Short mmCIF file of C-alpha atoms in Angstrom, two decimals:
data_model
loop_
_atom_site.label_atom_id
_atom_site.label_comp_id
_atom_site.label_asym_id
_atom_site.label_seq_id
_atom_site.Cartn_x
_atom_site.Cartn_y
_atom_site.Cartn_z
CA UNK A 1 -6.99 -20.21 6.71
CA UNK A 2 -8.69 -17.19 5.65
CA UNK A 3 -10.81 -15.80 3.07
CA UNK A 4 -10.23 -11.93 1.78
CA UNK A 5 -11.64 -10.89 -1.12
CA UNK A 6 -9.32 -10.08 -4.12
CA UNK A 7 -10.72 -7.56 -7.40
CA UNK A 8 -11.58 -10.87 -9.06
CA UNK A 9 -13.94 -12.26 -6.29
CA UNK A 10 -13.01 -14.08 -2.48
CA UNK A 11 -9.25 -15.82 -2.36
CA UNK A 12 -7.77 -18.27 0.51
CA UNK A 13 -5.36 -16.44 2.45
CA UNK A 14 -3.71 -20.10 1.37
CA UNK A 15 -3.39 -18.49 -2.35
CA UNK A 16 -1.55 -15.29 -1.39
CA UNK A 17 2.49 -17.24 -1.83
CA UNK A 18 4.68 -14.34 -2.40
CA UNK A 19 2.99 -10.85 -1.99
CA UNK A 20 4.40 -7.67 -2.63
CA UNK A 21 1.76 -5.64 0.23
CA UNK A 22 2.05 -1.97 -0.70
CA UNK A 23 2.16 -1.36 -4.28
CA UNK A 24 0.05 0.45 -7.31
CA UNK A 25 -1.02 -0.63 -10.64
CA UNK A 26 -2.38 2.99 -10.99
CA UNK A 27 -2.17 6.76 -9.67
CA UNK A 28 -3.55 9.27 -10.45
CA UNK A 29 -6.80 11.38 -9.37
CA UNK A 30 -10.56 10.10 -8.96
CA UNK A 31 -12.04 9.96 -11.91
CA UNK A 32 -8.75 10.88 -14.15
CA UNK A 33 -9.32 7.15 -15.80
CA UNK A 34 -12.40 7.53 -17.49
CA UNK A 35 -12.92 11.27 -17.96
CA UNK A 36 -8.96 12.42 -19.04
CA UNK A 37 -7.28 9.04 -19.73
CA UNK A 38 -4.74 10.46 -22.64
CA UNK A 39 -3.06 11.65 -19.17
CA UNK A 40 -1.77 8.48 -18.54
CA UNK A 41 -0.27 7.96 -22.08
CA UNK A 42 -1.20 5.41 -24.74
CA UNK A 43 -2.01 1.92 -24.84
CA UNK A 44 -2.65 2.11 -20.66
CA UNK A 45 -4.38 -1.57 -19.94
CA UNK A 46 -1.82 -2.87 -21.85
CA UNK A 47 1.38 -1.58 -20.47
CA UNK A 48 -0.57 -2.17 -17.15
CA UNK A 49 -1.53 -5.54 -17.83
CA UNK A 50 2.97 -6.23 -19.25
CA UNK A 51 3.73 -4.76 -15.92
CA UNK A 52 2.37 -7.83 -14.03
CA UNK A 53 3.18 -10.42 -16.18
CA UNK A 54 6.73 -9.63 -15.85
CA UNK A 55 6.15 -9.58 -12.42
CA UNK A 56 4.62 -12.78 -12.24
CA UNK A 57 6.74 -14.20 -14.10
CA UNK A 58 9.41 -13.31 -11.76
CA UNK A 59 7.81 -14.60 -8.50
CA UNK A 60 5.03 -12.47 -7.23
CA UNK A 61 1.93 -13.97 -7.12
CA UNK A 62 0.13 -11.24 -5.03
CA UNK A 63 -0.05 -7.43 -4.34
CA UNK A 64 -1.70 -5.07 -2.24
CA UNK A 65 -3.01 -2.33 -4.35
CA UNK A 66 -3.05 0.84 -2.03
CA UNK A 67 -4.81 3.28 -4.54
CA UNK A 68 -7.99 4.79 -2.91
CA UNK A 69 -11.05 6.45 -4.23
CA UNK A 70 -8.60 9.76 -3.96
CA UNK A 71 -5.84 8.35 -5.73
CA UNK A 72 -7.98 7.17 -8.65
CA UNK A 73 -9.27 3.61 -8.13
CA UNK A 74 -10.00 2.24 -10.74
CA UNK A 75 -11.78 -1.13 -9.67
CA UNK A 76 -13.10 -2.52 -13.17
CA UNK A 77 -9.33 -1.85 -14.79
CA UNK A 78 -7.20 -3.21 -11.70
CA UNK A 79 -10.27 -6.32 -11.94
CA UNK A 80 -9.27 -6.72 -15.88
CA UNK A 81 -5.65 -6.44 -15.29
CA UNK A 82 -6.00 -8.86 -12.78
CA UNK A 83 -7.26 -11.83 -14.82
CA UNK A 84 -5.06 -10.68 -17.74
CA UNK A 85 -1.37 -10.44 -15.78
CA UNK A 86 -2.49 -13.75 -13.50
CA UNK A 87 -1.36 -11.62 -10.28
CA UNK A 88 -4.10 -11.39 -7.49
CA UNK A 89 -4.85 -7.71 -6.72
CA UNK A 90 -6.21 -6.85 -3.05
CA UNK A 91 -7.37 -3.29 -2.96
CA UNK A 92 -8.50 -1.48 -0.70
CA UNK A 93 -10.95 0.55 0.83
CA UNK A 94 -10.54 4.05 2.69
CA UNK A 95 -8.65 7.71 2.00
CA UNK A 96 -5.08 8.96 1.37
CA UNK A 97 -4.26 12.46 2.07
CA UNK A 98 -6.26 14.64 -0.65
CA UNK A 99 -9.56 15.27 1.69
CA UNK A 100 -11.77 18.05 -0.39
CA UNK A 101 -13.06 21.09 0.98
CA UNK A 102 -16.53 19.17 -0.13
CA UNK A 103 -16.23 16.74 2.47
CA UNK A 104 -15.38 18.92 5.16
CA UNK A 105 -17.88 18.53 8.26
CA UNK A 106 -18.65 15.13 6.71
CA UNK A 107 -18.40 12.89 9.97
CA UNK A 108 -16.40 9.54 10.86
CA UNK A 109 -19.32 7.88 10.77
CA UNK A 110 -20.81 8.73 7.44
CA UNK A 111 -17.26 7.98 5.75
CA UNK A 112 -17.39 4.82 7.60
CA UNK A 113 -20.53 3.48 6.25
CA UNK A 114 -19.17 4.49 3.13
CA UNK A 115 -16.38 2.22 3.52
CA UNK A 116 -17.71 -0.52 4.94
CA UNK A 117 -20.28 -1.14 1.74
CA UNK A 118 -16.99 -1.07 -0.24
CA UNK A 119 -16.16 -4.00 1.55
CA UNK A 120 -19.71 -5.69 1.80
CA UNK A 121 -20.96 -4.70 -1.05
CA UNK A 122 -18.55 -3.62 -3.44
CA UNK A 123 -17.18 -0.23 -5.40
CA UNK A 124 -20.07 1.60 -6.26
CA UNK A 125 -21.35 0.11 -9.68
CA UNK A 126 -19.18 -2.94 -10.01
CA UNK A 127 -18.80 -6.18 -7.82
CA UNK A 128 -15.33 -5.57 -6.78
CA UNK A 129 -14.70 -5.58 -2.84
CA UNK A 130 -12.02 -4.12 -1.17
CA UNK A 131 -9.84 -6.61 0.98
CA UNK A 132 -8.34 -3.94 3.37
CA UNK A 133 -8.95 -0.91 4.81
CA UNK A 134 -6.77 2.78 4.46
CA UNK A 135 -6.17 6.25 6.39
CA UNK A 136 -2.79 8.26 5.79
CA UNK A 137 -0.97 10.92 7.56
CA UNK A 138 1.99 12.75 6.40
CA UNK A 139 4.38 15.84 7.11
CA UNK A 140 1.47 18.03 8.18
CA UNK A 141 0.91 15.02 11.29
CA UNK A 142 -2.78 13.93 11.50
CA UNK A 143 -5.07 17.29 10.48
CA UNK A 144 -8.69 17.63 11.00
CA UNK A 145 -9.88 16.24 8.09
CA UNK A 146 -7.26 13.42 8.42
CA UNK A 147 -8.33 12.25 11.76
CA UNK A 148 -11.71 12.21 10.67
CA UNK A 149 -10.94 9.71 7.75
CA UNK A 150 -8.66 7.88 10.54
CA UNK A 151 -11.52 7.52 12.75
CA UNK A 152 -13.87 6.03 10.08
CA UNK A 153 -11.20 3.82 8.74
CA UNK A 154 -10.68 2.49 12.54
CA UNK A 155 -14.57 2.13 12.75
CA UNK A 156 -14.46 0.17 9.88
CA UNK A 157 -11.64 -2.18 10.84
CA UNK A 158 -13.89 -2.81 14.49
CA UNK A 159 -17.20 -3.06 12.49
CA UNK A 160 -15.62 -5.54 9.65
CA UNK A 161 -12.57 -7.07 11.80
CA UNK A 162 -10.76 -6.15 8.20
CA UNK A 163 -7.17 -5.39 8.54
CA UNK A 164 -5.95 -1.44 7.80
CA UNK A 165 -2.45 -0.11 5.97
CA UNK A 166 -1.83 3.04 7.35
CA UNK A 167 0.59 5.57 5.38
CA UNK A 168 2.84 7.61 7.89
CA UNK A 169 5.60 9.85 8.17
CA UNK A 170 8.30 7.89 10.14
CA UNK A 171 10.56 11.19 10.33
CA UNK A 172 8.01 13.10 12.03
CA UNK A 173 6.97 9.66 14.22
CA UNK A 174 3.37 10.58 13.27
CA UNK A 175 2.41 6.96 13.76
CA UNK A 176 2.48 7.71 17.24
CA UNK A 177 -0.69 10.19 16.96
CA UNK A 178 -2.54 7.23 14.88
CA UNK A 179 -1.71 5.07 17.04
CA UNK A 180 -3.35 7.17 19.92
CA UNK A 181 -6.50 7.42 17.56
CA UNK A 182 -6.77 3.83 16.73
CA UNK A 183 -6.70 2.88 20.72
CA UNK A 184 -9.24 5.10 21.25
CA UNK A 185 -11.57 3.92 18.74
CA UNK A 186 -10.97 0.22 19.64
CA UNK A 187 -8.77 -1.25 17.08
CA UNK A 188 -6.94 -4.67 17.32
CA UNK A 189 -3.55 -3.27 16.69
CA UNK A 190 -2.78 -6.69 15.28
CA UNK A 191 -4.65 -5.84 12.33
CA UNK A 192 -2.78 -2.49 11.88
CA UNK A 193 0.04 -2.33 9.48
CA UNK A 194 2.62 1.26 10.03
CA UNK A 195 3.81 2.52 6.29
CA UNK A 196 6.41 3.75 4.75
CA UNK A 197 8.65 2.99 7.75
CA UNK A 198 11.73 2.28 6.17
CA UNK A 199 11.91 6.18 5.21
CA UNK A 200 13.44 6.52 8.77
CA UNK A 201 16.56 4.23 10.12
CA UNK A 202 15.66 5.25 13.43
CA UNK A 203 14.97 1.38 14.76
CA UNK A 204 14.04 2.84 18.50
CA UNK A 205 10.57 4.03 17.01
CA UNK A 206 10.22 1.45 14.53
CA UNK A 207 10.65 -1.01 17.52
CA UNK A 208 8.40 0.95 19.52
CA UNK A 209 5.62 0.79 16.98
CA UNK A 210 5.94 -3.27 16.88
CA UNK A 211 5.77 -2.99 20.39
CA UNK A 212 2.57 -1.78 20.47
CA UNK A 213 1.21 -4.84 18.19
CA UNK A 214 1.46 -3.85 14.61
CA UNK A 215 2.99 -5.07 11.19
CA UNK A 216 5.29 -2.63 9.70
CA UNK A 217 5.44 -1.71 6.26
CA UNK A 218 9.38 -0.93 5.09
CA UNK A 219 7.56 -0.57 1.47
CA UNK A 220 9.46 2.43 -0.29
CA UNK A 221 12.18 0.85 -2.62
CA UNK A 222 14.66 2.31 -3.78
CA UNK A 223 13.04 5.33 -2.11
CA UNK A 224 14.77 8.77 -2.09
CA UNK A 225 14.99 9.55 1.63
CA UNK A 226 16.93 7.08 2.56
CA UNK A 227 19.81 4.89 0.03
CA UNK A 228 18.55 1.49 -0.72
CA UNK A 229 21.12 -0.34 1.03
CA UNK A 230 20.40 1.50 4.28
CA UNK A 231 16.74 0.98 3.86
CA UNK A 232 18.05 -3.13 4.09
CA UNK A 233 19.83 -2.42 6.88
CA UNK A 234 17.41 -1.32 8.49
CA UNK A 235 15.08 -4.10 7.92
CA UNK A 236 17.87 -6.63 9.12
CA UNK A 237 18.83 -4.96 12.33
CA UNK A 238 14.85 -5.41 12.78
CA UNK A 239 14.88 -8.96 11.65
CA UNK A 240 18.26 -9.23 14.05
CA UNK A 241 16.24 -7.77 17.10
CA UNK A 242 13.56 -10.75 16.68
CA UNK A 243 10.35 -9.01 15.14
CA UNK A 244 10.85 -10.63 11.45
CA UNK A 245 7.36 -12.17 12.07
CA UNK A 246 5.68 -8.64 11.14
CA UNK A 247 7.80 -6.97 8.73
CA UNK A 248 6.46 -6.57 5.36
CA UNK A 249 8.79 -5.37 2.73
CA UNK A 250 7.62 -3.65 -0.73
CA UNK A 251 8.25 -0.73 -2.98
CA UNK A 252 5.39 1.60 -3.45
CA UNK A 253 5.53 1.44 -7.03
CA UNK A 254 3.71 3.08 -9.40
CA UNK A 255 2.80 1.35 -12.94
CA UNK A 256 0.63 3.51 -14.44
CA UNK A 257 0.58 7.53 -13.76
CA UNK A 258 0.27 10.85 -15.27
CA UNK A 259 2.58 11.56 -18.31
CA UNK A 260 3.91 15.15 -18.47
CA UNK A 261 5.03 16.68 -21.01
CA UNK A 262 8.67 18.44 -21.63
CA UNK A 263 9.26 22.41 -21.97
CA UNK A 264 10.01 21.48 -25.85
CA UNK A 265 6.45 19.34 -26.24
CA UNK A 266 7.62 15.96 -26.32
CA UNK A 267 6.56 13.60 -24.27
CA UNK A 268 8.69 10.98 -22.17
CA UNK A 269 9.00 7.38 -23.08
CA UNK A 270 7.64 6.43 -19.00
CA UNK A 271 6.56 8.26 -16.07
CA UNK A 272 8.67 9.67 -13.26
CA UNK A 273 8.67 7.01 -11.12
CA UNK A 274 9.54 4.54 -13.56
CA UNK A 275 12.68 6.39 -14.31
CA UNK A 276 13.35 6.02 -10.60
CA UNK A 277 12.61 2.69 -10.36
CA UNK A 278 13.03 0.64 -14.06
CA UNK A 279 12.66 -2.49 -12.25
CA UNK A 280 9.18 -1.99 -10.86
CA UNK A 281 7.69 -4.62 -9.33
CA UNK A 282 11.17 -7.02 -9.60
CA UNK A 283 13.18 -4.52 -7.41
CA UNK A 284 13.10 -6.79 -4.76
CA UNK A 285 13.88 -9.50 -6.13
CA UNK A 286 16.88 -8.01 -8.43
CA UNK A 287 17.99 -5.99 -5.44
CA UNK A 288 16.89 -6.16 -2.41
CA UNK A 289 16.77 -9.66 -1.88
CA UNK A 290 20.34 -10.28 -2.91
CA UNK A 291 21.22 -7.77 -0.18
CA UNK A 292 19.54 -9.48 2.25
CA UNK A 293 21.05 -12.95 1.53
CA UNK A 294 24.42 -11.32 1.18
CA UNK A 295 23.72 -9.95 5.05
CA UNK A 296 23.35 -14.08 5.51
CA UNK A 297 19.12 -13.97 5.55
CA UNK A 298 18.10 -17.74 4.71
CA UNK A 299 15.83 -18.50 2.19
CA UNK A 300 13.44 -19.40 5.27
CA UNK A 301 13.44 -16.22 6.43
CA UNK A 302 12.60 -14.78 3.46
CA UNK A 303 9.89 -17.05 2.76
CA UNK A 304 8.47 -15.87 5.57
CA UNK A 305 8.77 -11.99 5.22
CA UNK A 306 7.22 -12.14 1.86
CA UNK A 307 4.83 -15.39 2.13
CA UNK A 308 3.72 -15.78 5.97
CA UNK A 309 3.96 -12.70 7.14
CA UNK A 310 1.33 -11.18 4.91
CA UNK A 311 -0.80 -14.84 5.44
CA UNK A 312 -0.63 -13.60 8.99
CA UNK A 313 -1.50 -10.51 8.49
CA UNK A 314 -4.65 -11.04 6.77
CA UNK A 315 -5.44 -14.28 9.53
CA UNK A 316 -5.39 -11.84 12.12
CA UNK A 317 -2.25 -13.48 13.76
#
């Protein structure tokens, strides 16, 4: 057993039971919280807070939040929500894809001291650590700015022995190039988990990624790439093949973002993504999960794609 520390203070990797391990109570922008919160419609904690009671009340008891500084962390609201909803948030340290011209020059190193006090010593101003670490890459492959945020977030991972989520771009088989980066600066690739990788059905690469030692995330549901029912597929021809041991299924869902307004002035009801995806955080379990048991998964093995294989994830194993 294992101790990681959750927005509400250090957790037993023991405590995790079912955990959803790419997901987002909020996005947005940093700073869009507390300086332009109307954005994100009325009564925000709230709806935020309803979200994960219904989803504890249907099963999860744990969720990776992905949202970086860039996205708009919010640490004291996902720490509030937390103790509110009764579902244990793990957030995380690092930097999606929106690098500014500010920061350019900036080295690996500086960003990585940078992240590893988010860990040790907590978000700037509050006492919330971050449990995991973060670098992305998408369509444009791994740019300049992105492999410097990619180096630091691999320095981090060797300096902490933290695990790191990485967001890719399956279709483009940019996990290859991260990969490349995070053997070069030393990383356990045990500790690395590949994103987004059920936007692709090509199993070849996904196999050849878990062949190199990582977890793979097949965490967009219902997705828009790729149908739902493929994206399960997918996931069983993987199970089928004999890596269910590091597959971690979620949905990259949004519960709280910006709230835009019709041509006519009137607002919607919910965000985009909600439309999308009305089920939030229970998609898997209204969905997905009845797929998978109708493709004859046991109960076992889903125990263990949604309870030990994120306990192994965080033990390092």
């Amino acid at each position: 057993m294992t101790q990681l520390n959750s927005v509400t203070g250090p957790i037993d990797t023991s405590e995790l039971g079912f955990t959803l391990m790419h997901e987002h109570v909020m996005v947005a922008a940093s700073g869009l919280y507390d300086y332009y919160p109307d954005l994100l419609g009325d009564n925000r904690e709230e709806r935020a807070i309803d979200c994960l009671k219904k989803a504890k009340a249907g099963g999860i008891d744990t969720m990776v939040d992905a949202t970086t500084f860039d996205l708009g962390r919010n640490a004291p609201m996902l720490q509030r929500v937390s103790e509110a909803s009764g579902v244990k948030i793990i957030n995380t340290t690092g930097w999606w894809l929106d690098v500014p011209r500010f920061l350019n020059s900036v080295s690996a190193n500086q960003m990585a001291r940078e992240f590893i006090k988010d860990i040790e010593e907590g978000f700037r101003g509050t006492d919330v650590k971050a449990g995991i670490i973060k670098c992305a890459a998408d369509r444009d492959g791994v740019t300049p700015d992105l492999e410097v945020m990619a180096r630091a977030a691999a320095r981090t991972q060797v300096a902490t022995g933290l695990p790191m989520m990485v967001h890719s771009f399956p279709t483009g088989q940019v996990a290859r190039r991260q990969i490349k980066i995070f053997k070069e600066e030393g990383v356990d690739l045990t500790r690395v988990k590949i994103d987004h990788c059920n936007d692709t059905t090509d199993t070849e690469y996904l196999k050849w990624i878990l062949d190199q030692g990582c977890f793979l995330g097949l965490d967009r549901y219902p997705g828009a790439l790729v149908s739902p029912h493929m994206r399960t597929v997918t996931l069983k021809r993987l199970m089928d093949d004999g890596y269910g041991d590091r597959l971690c299924p979620a949905h990259d869902c949004i519960c709280l973002h910006i709230m835009k307004e019709r041509p006519d002035g009137t607002m919607p009801e919910v965000h985009q993504f909600q439309e999308q995806n009305p089920d939030q955080f229970l998609y898997m379990h209204n969905h997905v999960i009845p797929d998978l048991k109708g493709m004859g998964v046991t109960d076992a093995q889903i125990h263990g794609l949604f309870v030990d294989n994120p306990k192994r994830f965080f033990e390092g194993g």
